[in-house]
Tab-separated table of C-alpha atoms in Angstrom:
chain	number	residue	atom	x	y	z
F	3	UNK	CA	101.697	191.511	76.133
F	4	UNK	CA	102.419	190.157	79.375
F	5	UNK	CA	102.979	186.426	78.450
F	6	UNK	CA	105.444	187.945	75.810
F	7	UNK	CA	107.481	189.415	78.049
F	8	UNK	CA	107.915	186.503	80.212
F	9	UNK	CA	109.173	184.608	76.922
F	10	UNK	CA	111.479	187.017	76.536
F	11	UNK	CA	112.751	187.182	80.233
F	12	UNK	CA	112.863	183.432	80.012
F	13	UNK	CA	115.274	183.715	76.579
F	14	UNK	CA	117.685	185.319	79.199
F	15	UNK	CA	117.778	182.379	81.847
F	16	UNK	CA	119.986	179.855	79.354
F	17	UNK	CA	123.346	180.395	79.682
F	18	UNK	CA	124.246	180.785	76.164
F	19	UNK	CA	122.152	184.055	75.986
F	20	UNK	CA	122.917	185.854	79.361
F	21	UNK	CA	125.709	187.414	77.723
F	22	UNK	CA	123.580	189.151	75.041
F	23	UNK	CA	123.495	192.656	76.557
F	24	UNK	CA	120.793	193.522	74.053
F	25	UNK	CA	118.451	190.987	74.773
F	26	UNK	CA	118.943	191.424	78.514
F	27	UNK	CA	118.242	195.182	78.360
F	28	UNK	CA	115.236	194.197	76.207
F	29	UNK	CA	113.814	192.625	78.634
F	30	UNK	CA	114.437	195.056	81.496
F	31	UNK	CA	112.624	197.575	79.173
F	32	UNK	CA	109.458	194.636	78.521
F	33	UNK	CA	109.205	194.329	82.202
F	34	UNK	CA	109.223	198.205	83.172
F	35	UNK	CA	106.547	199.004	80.590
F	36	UNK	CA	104.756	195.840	81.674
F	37	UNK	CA	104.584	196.647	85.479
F	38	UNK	CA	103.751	200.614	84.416
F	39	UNK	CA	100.175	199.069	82.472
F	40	UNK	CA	99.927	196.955	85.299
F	41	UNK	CA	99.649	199.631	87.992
F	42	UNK	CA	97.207	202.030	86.237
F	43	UNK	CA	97.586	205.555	85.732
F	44	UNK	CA	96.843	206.047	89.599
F	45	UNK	CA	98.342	202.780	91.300
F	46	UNK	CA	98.497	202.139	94.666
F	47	UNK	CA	101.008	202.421	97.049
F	48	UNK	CA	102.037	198.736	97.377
F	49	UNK	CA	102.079	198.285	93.270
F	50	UNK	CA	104.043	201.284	93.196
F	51	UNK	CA	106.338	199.628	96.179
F	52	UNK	CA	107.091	196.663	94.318
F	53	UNK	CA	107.885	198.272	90.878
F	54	UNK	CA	110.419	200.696	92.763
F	55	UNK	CA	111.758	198.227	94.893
F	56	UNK	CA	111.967	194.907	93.025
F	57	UNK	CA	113.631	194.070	90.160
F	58	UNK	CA	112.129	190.864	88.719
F	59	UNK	CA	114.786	190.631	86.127
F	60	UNK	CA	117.929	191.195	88.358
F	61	UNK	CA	116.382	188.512	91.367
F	62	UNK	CA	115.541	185.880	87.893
F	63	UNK	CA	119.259	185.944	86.775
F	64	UNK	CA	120.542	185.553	90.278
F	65	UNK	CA	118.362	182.849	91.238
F	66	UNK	CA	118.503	180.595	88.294
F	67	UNK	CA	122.320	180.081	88.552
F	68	UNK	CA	122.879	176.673	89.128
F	69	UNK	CA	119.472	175.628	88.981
F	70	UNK	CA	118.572	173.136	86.694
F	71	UNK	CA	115.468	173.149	84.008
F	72	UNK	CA	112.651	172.325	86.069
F	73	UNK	CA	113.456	174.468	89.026
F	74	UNK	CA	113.977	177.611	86.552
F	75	UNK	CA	110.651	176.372	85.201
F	76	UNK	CA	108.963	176.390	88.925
F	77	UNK	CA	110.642	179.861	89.555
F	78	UNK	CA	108.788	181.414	86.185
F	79	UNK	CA	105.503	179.868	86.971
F	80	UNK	CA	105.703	181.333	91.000
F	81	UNK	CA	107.365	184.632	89.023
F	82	UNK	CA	103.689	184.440	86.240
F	83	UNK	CA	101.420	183.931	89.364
F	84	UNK	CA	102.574	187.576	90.971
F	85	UNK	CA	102.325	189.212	88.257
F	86	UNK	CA	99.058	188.057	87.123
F	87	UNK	CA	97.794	188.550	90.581
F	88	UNK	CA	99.566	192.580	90.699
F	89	UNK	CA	97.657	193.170	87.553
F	90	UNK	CA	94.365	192.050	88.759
F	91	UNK	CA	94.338	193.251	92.142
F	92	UNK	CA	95.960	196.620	90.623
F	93	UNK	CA	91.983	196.859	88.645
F	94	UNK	CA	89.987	198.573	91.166
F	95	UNK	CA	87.195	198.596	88.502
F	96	UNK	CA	84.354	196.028	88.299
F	97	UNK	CA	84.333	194.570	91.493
F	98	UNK	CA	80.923	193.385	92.933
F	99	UNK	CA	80.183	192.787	97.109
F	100	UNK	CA	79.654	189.139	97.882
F	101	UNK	CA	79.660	189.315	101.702
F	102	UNK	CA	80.815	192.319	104.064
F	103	UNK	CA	80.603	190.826	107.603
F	104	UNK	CA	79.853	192.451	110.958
F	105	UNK	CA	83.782	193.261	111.960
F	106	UNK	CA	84.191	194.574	108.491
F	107	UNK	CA	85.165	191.709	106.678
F	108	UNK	CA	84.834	192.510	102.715
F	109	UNK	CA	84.756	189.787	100.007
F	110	UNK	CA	84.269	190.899	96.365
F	111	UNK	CA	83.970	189.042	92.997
F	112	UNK	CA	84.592	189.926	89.409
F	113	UNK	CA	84.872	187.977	86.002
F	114	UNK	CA	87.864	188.008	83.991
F	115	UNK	CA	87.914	186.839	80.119
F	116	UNK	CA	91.597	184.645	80.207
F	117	UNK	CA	91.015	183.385	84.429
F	118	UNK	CA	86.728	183.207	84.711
F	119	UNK	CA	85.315	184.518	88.526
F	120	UNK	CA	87.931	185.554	90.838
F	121	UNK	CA	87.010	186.740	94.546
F	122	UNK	CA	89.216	189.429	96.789
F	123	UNK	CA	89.052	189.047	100.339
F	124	UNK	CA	89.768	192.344	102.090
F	125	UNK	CA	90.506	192.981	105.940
F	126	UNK	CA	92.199	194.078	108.472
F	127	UNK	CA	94.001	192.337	111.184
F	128	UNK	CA	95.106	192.817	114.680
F	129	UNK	CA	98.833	192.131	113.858
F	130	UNK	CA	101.757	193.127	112.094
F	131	UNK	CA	102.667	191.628	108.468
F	132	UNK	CA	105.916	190.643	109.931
F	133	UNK	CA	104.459	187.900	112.060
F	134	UNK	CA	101.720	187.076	109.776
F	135	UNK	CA	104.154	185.832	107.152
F	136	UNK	CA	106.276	183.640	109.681
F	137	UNK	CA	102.755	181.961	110.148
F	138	UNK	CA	101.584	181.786	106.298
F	139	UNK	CA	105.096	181.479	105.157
F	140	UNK	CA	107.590	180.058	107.547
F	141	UNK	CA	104.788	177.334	109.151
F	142	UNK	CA	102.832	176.852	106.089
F	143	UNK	CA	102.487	173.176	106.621
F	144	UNK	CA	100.869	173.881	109.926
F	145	UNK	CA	97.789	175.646	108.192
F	146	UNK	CA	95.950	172.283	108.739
F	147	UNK	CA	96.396	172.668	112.279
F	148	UNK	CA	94.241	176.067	112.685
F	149	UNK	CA	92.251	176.062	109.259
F	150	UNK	CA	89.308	173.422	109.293
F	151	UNK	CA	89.136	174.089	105.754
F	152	UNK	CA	92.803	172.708	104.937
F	153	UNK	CA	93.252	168.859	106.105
F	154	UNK	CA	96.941	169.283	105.093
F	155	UNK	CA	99.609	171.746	103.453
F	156	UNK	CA	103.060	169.586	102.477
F	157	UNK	CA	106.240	171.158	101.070
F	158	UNK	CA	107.422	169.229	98.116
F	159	UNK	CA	110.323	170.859	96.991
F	160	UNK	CA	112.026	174.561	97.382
F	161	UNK	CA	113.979	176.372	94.873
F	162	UNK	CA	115.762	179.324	96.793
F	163	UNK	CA	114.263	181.266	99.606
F	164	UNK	CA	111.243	182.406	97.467
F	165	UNK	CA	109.757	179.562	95.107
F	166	UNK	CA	108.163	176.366	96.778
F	167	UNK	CA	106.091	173.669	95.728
F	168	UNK	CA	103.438	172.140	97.879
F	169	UNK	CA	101.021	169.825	97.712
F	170	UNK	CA	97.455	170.516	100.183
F	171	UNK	CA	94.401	168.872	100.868
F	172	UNK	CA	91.046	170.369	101.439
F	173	UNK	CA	89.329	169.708	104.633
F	174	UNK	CA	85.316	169.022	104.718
F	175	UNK	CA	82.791	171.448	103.645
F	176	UNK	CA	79.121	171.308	105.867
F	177	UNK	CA	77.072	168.683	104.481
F	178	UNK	CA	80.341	167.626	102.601
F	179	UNK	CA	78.390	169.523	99.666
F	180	UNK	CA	82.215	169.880	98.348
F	181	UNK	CA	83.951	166.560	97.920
F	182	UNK	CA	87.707	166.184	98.774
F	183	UNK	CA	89.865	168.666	96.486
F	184	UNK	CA	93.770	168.413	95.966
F	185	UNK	CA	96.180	171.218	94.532
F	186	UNK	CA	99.609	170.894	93.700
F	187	UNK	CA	100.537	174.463	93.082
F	188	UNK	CA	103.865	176.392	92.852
F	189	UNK	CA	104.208	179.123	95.216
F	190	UNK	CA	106.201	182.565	95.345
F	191	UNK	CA	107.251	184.242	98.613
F	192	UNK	CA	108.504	187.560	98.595
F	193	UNK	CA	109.171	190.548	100.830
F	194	UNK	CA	109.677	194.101	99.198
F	195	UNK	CA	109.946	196.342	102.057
F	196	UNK	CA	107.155	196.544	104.716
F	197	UNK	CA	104.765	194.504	101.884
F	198	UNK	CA	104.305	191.021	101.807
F	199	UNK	CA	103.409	188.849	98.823
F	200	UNK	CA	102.522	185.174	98.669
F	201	UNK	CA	101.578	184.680	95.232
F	202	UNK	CA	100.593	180.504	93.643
F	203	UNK	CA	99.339	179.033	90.725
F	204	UNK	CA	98.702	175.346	89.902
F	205	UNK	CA	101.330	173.242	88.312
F	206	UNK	CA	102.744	169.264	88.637
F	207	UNK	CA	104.977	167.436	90.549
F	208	UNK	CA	106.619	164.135	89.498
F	209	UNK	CA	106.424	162.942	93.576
F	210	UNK	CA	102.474	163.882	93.355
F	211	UNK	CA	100.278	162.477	90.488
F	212	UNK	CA	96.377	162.739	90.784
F	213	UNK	CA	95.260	160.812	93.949
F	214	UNK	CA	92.374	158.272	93.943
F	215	UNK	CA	89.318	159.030	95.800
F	216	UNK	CA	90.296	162.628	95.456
F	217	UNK	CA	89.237	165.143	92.659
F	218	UNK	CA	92.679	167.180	91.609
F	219	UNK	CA	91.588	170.784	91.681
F	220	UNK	CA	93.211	173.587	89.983
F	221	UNK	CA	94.104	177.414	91.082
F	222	UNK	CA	95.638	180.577	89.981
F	223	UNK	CA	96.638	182.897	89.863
F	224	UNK	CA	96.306	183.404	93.354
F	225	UNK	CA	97.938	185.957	96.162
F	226	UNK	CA	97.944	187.307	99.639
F	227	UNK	CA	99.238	190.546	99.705
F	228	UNK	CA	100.315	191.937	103.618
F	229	UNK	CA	101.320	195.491	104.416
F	230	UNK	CA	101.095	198.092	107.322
F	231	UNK	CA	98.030	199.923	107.846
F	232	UNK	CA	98.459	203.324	107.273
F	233	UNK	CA	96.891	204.158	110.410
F	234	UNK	CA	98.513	202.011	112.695
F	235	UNK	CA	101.690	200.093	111.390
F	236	UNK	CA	100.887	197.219	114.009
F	237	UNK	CA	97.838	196.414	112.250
F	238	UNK	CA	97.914	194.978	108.907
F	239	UNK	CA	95.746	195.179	105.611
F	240	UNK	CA	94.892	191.863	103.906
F	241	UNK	CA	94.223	191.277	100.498
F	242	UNK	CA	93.793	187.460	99.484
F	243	UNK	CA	92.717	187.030	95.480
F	244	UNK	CA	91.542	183.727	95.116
F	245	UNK	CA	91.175	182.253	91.823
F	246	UNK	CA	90.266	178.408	91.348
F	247	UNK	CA	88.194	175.182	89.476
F	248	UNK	CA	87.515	172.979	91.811
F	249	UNK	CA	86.581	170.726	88.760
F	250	UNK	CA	83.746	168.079	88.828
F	251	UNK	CA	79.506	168.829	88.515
F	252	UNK	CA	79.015	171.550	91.232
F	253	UNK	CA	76.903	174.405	90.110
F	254	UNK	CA	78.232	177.910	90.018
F	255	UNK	CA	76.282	179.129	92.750
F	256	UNK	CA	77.450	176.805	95.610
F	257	UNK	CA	80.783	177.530	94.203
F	258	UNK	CA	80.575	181.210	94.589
F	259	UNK	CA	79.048	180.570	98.029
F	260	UNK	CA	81.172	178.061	99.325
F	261	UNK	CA	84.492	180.077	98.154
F	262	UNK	CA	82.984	183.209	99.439
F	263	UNK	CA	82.524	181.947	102.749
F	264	UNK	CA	86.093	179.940	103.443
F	265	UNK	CA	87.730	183.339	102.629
F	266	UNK	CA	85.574	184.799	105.896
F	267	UNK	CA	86.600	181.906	107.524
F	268	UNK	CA	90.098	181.770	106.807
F	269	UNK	CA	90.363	185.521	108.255
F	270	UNK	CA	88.731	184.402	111.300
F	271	UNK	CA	90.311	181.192	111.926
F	272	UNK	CA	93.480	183.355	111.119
F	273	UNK	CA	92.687	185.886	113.953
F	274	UNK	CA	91.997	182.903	116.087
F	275	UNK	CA	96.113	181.307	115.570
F	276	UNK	CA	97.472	184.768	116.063
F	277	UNK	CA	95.809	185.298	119.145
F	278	UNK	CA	96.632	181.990	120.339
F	279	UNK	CA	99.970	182.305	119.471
F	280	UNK	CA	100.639	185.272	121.499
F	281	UNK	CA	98.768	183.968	124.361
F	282	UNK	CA	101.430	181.225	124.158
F	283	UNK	CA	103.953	183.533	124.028
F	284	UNK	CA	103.183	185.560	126.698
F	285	UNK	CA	102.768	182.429	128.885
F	286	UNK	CA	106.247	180.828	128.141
F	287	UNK	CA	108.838	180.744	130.561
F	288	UNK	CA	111.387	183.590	130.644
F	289	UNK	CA	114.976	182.350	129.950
């Protein structure tokens, strides 16, 4: 049902058919029904959040004016990768442990039919989600600075204030028992309230064909969803779904241990920026 009723929101983005009030309220309807399967008969808070607060429909037809067709085509594909990712993470069923670390750190793993294995990390961090998405978000192509599992994150093109495109390389694995991987995926942004969501899937670029000497990897749907602990609204709770092929002969089980373990990292090398970054704060001169 779901890929349905993105056809039928994307009927609505060509100009000749935004004046059909039928098929516009249509696809309000699609999109309510869709988001109430998604969330379950008991969702969660933040699902719950984003259906109240966010409507997908309203946000499409304002940010497709003007764009042209490959930019409305980026925005549906960031729009896709949300969704997908709401409606997974939304399943608490099924899940199985992978790795719970010392501080806490939880990473779990299920198998979809339509996607294959997908893995959810789940922590919580010393920070507020406010900050976290400046650092994720607003500095994205610094993630190769501070992540020794990213060699480089580029911006290729934006389409409003929520739908990028970007282009990253993977950094070494030990024993390099992961060759170099590429992604060129299309990512979607968003802040509903105190949640944040950075949602991706892959897709192509015309300024970024395959690169020699490096295997072009695929992912999605993918997310990082950021919001207040209920406890203590300076902490946050962080859910990263990871989803991805990193294509070529590798068998299954390095996979699942090698993408296991860079979510672990990524939270601690993560910890590791924001910590810096304060202590550089706190150091600067006062104006």
């Amino acid at each position: 049902m779901l890929p349905a009723t993105f056809k039928l929101c994307a009927g609505i983005s060509y100009r000749h058919m935004r004046n059909m009030t039928g098929l516009r309220k249509n696809a309000m309807v699609a999109i309510h029904h869709e988001l109430n399967m998604l969330a379950g008969p008991n969702p969660s808070s933040w699902i719950s959040h984003v259906r109240r607060r966010s409507s997908l429909l309203s946000s499409r037809i304002e940010e497709e004016q003007g764009y042209n067709e490959a930019e409305v085509s980026y925005v549906k594909q960031g729009e896709e990768a949300l969704q997908k990712s709401i409606s997974i993470l939304g399943d608490q069923d099924g899940w199985t442990t992978e790795i719970i670390a010392a501080n806490g750190d939880k990473v779990l793993s299920k198998v979809l039919p339509d996607v294959g294995k997908v893995f959810k990390l789940e922590v919580l961090l010393d920070q507020c989600s406010d900050n976290l998405y400046v650092e994720l978000v607003g500095n994205m192509e610094q993630m190769g600075d501070w992540n020794p599992n990213v060699k480089e994150v580029k911006i290729l093109q934006k389409i409003g204030q929520e739908t990028m495109v970007t282009h990253e390389v993977s950094g070494p694995t030990p024993g390099n028992v992961v060759g170099p991987r590429d992604f060129v995926s299309v990512r979607c942004a968003k802040r509903r309230g105190s949640t944040c969501f950075l949602a991706g899937m892959s897709t192509q670029h015309p300024t970024m064909p395959e690169q020699r000497g490096v295997v072009r990897a695929e992912n999605g749907p993918t997310c990082i969803v950021m919001r207040p602990s209920a406890d203590d609204p300076n902490k946050t709770k962080f859910t990263w779904l990871l989803s991805i092929d990193l294509k070529g002969w590798i068998p299954k089980t390095i996979i699942n241990k090698v993408l296991s373990q860079t979510q672990v990292d990524f939270a601690n090398h993560l910890r590791q920026r924001m910590a810096d970054n304060s202590v550089s704060m706190e150091m600067a001169p006062a104006c």
